[in-house]
Amino acid sequence: LARHIVMSMHNTASAIFVTSVIVHLTLNWKPMSRYIAAKINEYSPFKIELIIAAITVTVLILLIGTHPLHLR
């Protein structure tokens, strides 16, 4: 029984975290996109490297994040 309670607490905390992230991104989308655009323009010689790094990090996060769900 205790294991199910811990799993339920974990799942609830995860749902709250994901919801908070989505709300945060929604409310702050314009400032974040302007900041990212300014940084990309600031480091224009490294634009390709920055894009490759961002894509790599995104893919790694998605792979690690979906691992517990056993998505194939």
Short mmCIF file of N, CA, C and O in Angstrom, two decimals:
data_model
loop_
_atom_site.label_atom_id
_atom_site.label_comp_id
_atom_site.label_asym_id
_atom_site.label_seq_id
_atom_site.Cartn_x
_atom_site.Cartn_y
_atom_site.Cartn_z
N LEU A 1 0.83 -1.20 0.00
CA LEU A 1 0.00 0.00 0.00
C LEU A 1 0.87 1.26 0.00
O LEU A 1 0.57 2.21 -0.69
N ALA A 2 1.95 1.25 0.77
CA ALA A 2 2.81 2.43 0.86
C ALA A 2 3.44 2.76 -0.49
O ALA A 2 3.62 3.92 -0.83
N ARG A 3 3.76 1.72 -1.26
CA ARG A 3 4.37 1.94 -2.56
C ARG A 3 3.41 2.69 -3.49
O ARG A 3 3.81 3.59 -4.23
N HIS A 4 2.14 2.33 -3.43
CA HIS A 4 1.15 3.00 -4.28
C HIS A 4 0.95 4.45 -3.86
O HIS A 4 0.75 5.31 -4.72
N ILE A 5 1.04 4.72 -2.57
CA ILE A 5 0.90 6.10 -2.10
C ILE A 5 2.08 6.93 -2.60
O ILE A 5 1.90 8.05 -3.08
N VAL A 6 3.28 6.39 -2.51
CA VAL A 6 4.47 7.10 -2.99
C VAL A 6 4.38 7.32 -4.50
O VAL A 6 4.70 8.41 -5.00
N MET A 7 3.93 6.31 -5.22
CA MET A 7 3.79 6.46 -6.68
C MET A 7 2.73 7.52 -7.01
O MET A 7 2.92 8.31 -7.94
N SER A 8 1.64 7.54 -6.26
CA SER A 8 0.60 8.55 -6.48
C SER A 8 1.12 9.95 -6.19
O SER A 8 0.83 10.89 -6.93
N MET A 9 1.88 10.09 -5.11
CA MET A 9 2.47 11.39 -4.79
C MET A 9 3.44 11.83 -5.89
O MET A 9 3.45 12.99 -6.29
N HIS A 10 4.23 10.89 -6.40
CA HIS A 10 5.18 11.19 -7.46
C HIS A 10 4.45 11.63 -8.72
O HIS A 10 4.82 12.61 -9.37
N ASN A 11 3.41 10.90 -9.08
CA ASN A 11 2.65 11.24 -10.28
C ASN A 11 1.94 12.58 -10.15
O ASN A 11 1.90 13.37 -11.10
N THR A 12 1.41 12.86 -8.96
CA THR A 12 0.75 14.14 -8.73
C THR A 12 1.75 15.29 -8.81
O THR A 12 1.49 16.32 -9.44
N ALA A 13 2.91 15.12 -8.18
CA ALA A 13 3.94 16.15 -8.23
C ALA A 13 4.41 16.38 -9.67
O ALA A 13 4.64 17.52 -10.09
N SER A 14 4.53 15.30 -10.43
CA SER A 14 4.94 15.42 -11.83
C SER A 14 3.91 16.18 -12.64
O SER A 14 4.26 17.04 -13.46
N ALA A 15 2.65 15.87 -12.43
CA ALA A 15 1.58 16.56 -13.16
C ALA A 15 1.56 18.05 -12.81
O ALA A 15 1.39 18.91 -13.68
N ILE A 16 1.74 18.37 -11.52
CA ILE A 16 1.78 19.78 -11.10
C ILE A 16 2.98 20.48 -11.74
O ILE A 16 2.86 21.61 -12.22
N PHE A 17 4.13 19.81 -11.78
CA PHE A 17 5.33 20.41 -12.37
C PHE A 17 5.13 20.67 -13.86
O PHE A 17 5.43 21.77 -14.36
N VAL A 18 4.62 19.68 -14.59
CA VAL A 18 4.42 19.84 -16.03
C VAL A 18 3.40 20.95 -16.30
O VAL A 18 3.60 21.78 -17.20
N THR A 19 2.33 20.98 -15.52
CA THR A 19 1.33 22.04 -15.68
C THR A 19 1.95 23.41 -15.41
O THR A 19 1.70 24.36 -16.16
N SER A 20 2.77 23.50 -14.38
CA SER A 20 3.43 24.77 -14.07
C SER A 20 4.36 25.21 -15.19
O SER A 20 4.42 26.40 -15.53
N VAL A 21 5.09 24.28 -15.77
CA VAL A 21 5.99 24.61 -16.88
C VAL A 21 5.19 25.12 -18.07
O VAL A 21 5.56 26.13 -18.69
N ILE A 22 4.09 24.46 -18.40
CA ILE A 22 3.27 24.88 -19.53
C ILE A 22 2.69 26.27 -19.28
O ILE A 22 2.72 27.13 -20.18
N VAL A 23 2.19 26.53 -18.08
CA VAL A 23 1.65 27.85 -17.75
C VAL A 23 2.75 28.90 -17.82
O VAL A 23 2.56 29.99 -18.39
N HIS A 24 3.91 28.59 -17.28
CA HIS A 24 5.04 29.53 -17.31
C HIS A 24 5.44 29.87 -18.74
O HIS A 24 5.64 31.04 -19.08
N LEU A 25 5.56 28.85 -19.59
CA LEU A 25 5.93 29.10 -20.98
C LEU A 25 4.86 29.90 -21.70
O LEU A 25 5.17 30.78 -22.51
N THR A 26 3.61 29.62 -21.42
CA THR A 26 2.51 30.35 -22.06
C THR A 26 2.52 31.82 -21.66
O THR A 26 2.40 32.70 -22.51
N LEU A 27 2.68 32.08 -20.37
CA LEU A 27 2.62 33.46 -19.89
C LEU A 27 3.86 34.27 -20.26
O LEU A 27 3.80 35.49 -20.36
N ASN A 28 4.99 33.60 -20.46
CA ASN A 28 6.25 34.31 -20.72
C ASN A 28 6.81 34.04 -22.10
O ASN A 28 8.02 34.19 -22.31
N TRP A 29 5.97 33.66 -23.05
CA TRP A 29 6.47 33.27 -24.36
C TRP A 29 7.15 34.44 -25.08
O TRP A 29 8.25 34.29 -25.63
N LYS A 30 6.52 35.60 -25.12
CA LYS A 30 7.10 36.74 -25.84
C LYS A 30 8.44 37.18 -25.25
O LYS A 30 9.41 37.35 -26.00
N PRO A 31 8.53 37.39 -23.94
CA PRO A 31 9.84 37.78 -23.40
C PRO A 31 10.93 36.74 -23.65
O PRO A 31 12.07 37.10 -23.97
N MET A 32 10.58 35.47 -23.51
CA MET A 32 11.59 34.42 -23.73
C MET A 32 12.01 34.36 -25.20
O MET A 32 13.20 34.21 -25.49
N SER A 33 11.05 34.48 -26.11
CA SER A 33 11.42 34.41 -27.53
C SER A 33 12.25 35.63 -27.93
O SER A 33 13.18 35.50 -28.73
N ARG A 34 11.94 36.80 -27.38
CA ARG A 34 12.76 38.00 -27.66
C ARG A 34 14.17 37.84 -27.10
O ARG A 34 15.15 38.22 -27.75
N TYR A 35 14.28 37.29 -25.90
CA TYR A 35 15.59 37.07 -25.28
C TYR A 35 16.41 36.09 -26.12
O TYR A 35 17.59 36.33 -26.40
N ILE A 36 15.79 35.01 -26.53
CA ILE A 36 16.51 34.01 -27.33
C ILE A 36 16.92 34.60 -28.67
O ILE A 36 18.05 34.39 -29.13
N ALA A 37 16.03 35.36 -29.31
CA ALA A 37 16.36 36.00 -30.58
C ALA A 37 17.52 36.98 -30.42
O ALA A 37 18.43 37.04 -31.26
N ALA A 38 17.53 37.73 -29.32
CA ALA A 38 18.61 38.68 -29.08
C ALA A 38 19.93 37.95 -28.87
O ALA A 38 20.97 38.37 -29.37
N LYS A 39 19.89 36.85 -28.14
CA LYS A 39 21.11 36.08 -27.90
C LYS A 39 21.62 35.44 -29.19
O LYS A 39 22.83 35.38 -29.42
N ILE A 40 20.71 34.97 -30.02
CA ILE A 40 21.13 34.38 -31.30
C ILE A 40 21.79 35.45 -32.17
O ILE A 40 22.83 35.21 -32.78
N ASN A 41 21.19 36.64 -32.20
CA ASN A 41 21.79 37.73 -32.99
C ASN A 41 23.11 38.18 -32.40
O ASN A 41 24.03 38.58 -33.12
N GLU A 42 23.23 38.13 -31.08
CA GLU A 42 24.46 38.53 -30.41
C GLU A 42 25.60 37.57 -30.75
O GLU A 42 26.74 37.99 -30.90
N TYR A 43 25.28 36.31 -30.87
CA TYR A 43 26.28 35.29 -31.17
C TYR A 43 26.10 34.76 -32.58
O TYR A 43 26.17 33.57 -32.83
N SER A 44 25.88 35.66 -33.53
CA SER A 44 25.60 35.24 -34.90
C SER A 44 26.70 34.38 -35.53
O SER A 44 26.38 33.51 -36.33
N PRO A 45 28.00 34.56 -35.19
CA PRO A 45 28.98 33.65 -35.78
C PRO A 45 28.79 32.20 -35.33
O PRO A 45 29.21 31.28 -36.00
N PHE A 46 28.12 32.01 -34.19
CA PHE A 46 27.93 30.67 -33.66
C PHE A 46 26.49 30.18 -33.87
O PHE A 46 26.05 29.27 -33.18
N LYS A 47 25.77 30.76 -34.80
CA LYS A 47 24.35 30.45 -34.97
C LYS A 47 24.13 28.97 -35.25
O LYS A 47 23.27 28.34 -34.65
N ILE A 48 24.89 28.39 -36.17
CA ILE A 48 24.70 26.98 -36.52
C ILE A 48 25.01 26.09 -35.33
O ILE A 48 24.25 25.16 -35.03
N GLU A 49 26.08 26.39 -34.62
CA GLU A 49 26.44 25.59 -33.45
C GLU A 49 25.36 25.69 -32.37
O GLU A 49 25.04 24.71 -31.72
N LEU A 50 24.79 26.89 -32.21
CA LEU A 50 23.75 27.08 -31.21
C LEU A 50 22.50 26.28 -31.55
O LEU A 50 21.90 25.64 -30.69
N ILE A 51 22.14 26.28 -32.82
CA ILE A 51 20.96 25.51 -33.25
C ILE A 51 21.20 24.02 -33.07
O ILE A 51 20.32 23.30 -32.56
N ILE A 52 22.37 23.55 -33.45
CA ILE A 52 22.68 22.13 -33.29
C ILE A 52 22.67 21.74 -31.81
O ILE A 52 22.12 20.70 -31.44
N ALA A 53 23.23 22.58 -30.96
CA ALA A 53 23.25 22.30 -29.53
C ALA A 53 21.83 22.29 -28.95
O ALA A 53 21.49 21.41 -28.16
N ALA A 54 21.00 23.24 -29.36
CA ALA A 54 19.63 23.30 -28.87
C ALA A 54 18.84 22.07 -29.29
O ALA A 54 18.09 21.49 -28.49
N ILE A 55 19.00 21.64 -30.53
CA ILE A 55 18.31 20.45 -31.02
C ILE A 55 18.80 19.21 -30.28
O ILE A 55 18.00 18.36 -29.86
N THR A 56 20.10 19.10 -30.08
CA THR A 56 20.67 17.95 -29.37
C THR A 56 20.15 17.88 -27.94
O THR A 56 19.73 16.81 -27.48
N VAL A 57 20.14 19.00 -27.24
CA VAL A 57 19.66 19.02 -25.86
C VAL A 57 18.18 18.67 -25.82
O VAL A 57 17.74 17.89 -24.96
N THR A 58 17.40 19.20 -26.75
CA THR A 58 15.97 18.90 -26.79
C THR A 58 15.72 17.42 -27.01
O THR A 58 14.89 16.81 -26.32
N VAL A 59 16.44 16.83 -27.95
CA VAL A 59 16.27 15.40 -28.22
C VAL A 59 16.66 14.57 -27.00
O VAL A 59 15.96 13.62 -26.62
N LEU A 60 17.77 14.91 -26.37
CA LEU A 60 18.20 14.17 -25.18
C LEU A 60 17.18 14.27 -24.05
O LEU A 60 16.87 13.28 -23.39
N ILE A 61 16.65 15.46 -23.84
CA ILE A 61 15.64 15.64 -22.79
C ILE A 61 14.39 14.83 -23.11
O ILE A 61 13.81 14.19 -22.22
N LEU A 62 13.97 14.84 -24.37
CA LEU A 62 12.79 14.06 -24.74
C LEU A 62 13.03 12.56 -24.59
O LEU A 62 12.16 11.83 -24.12
N LEU A 63 14.22 12.10 -24.95
CA LEU A 63 14.53 10.68 -24.78
C LEU A 63 14.54 10.28 -23.31
O LEU A 63 13.99 9.25 -22.93
N ILE A 64 15.17 11.11 -22.49
CA ILE A 64 15.23 10.80 -21.05
C ILE A 64 13.85 10.93 -20.43
O ILE A 64 13.45 10.12 -19.60
N GLY A 65 13.10 11.93 -20.85
CA GLY A 65 11.77 12.16 -20.27
C GLY A 65 10.76 11.10 -20.63
O GLY A 65 9.86 10.81 -19.85
N THR A 66 10.86 10.53 -21.81
CA THR A 66 9.90 9.52 -22.23
C THR A 66 10.33 8.11 -21.85
O THR A 66 9.55 7.18 -21.98
N HIS A 67 11.52 7.95 -21.36
CA HIS A 67 12.01 6.62 -20.97
C HIS A 67 11.11 5.96 -19.93
O HIS A 67 10.77 4.79 -20.09
N PRO A 68 10.70 6.67 -18.87
CA PRO A 68 9.84 5.99 -17.88
C PRO A 68 8.48 5.60 -18.46
O PRO A 68 7.82 4.72 -17.93
N LEU A 69 8.07 6.25 -19.54
CA LEU A 69 6.76 5.93 -20.13
C LEU A 69 6.86 4.73 -21.08
O LEU A 69 5.85 4.24 -21.54
N HIS A 70 8.06 4.31 -21.38
CA HIS A 70 8.31 3.19 -22.29
C HIS A 70 7.67 3.40 -23.65
O HIS A 70 7.04 2.50 -24.20
N LEU A 71 7.80 4.62 -24.15
CA LEU A 71 7.28 4.90 -25.49
C LEU A 71 8.24 4.33 -26.53
O LEU A 71 9.44 4.37 -26.37
N ARG A 72 7.69 3.84 -27.59
CA ARG A 72 8.53 3.27 -28.65
C ARG A 72 8.23 3.89 -29.97
O ARG A 72 7.25 4.30 -30.33
#
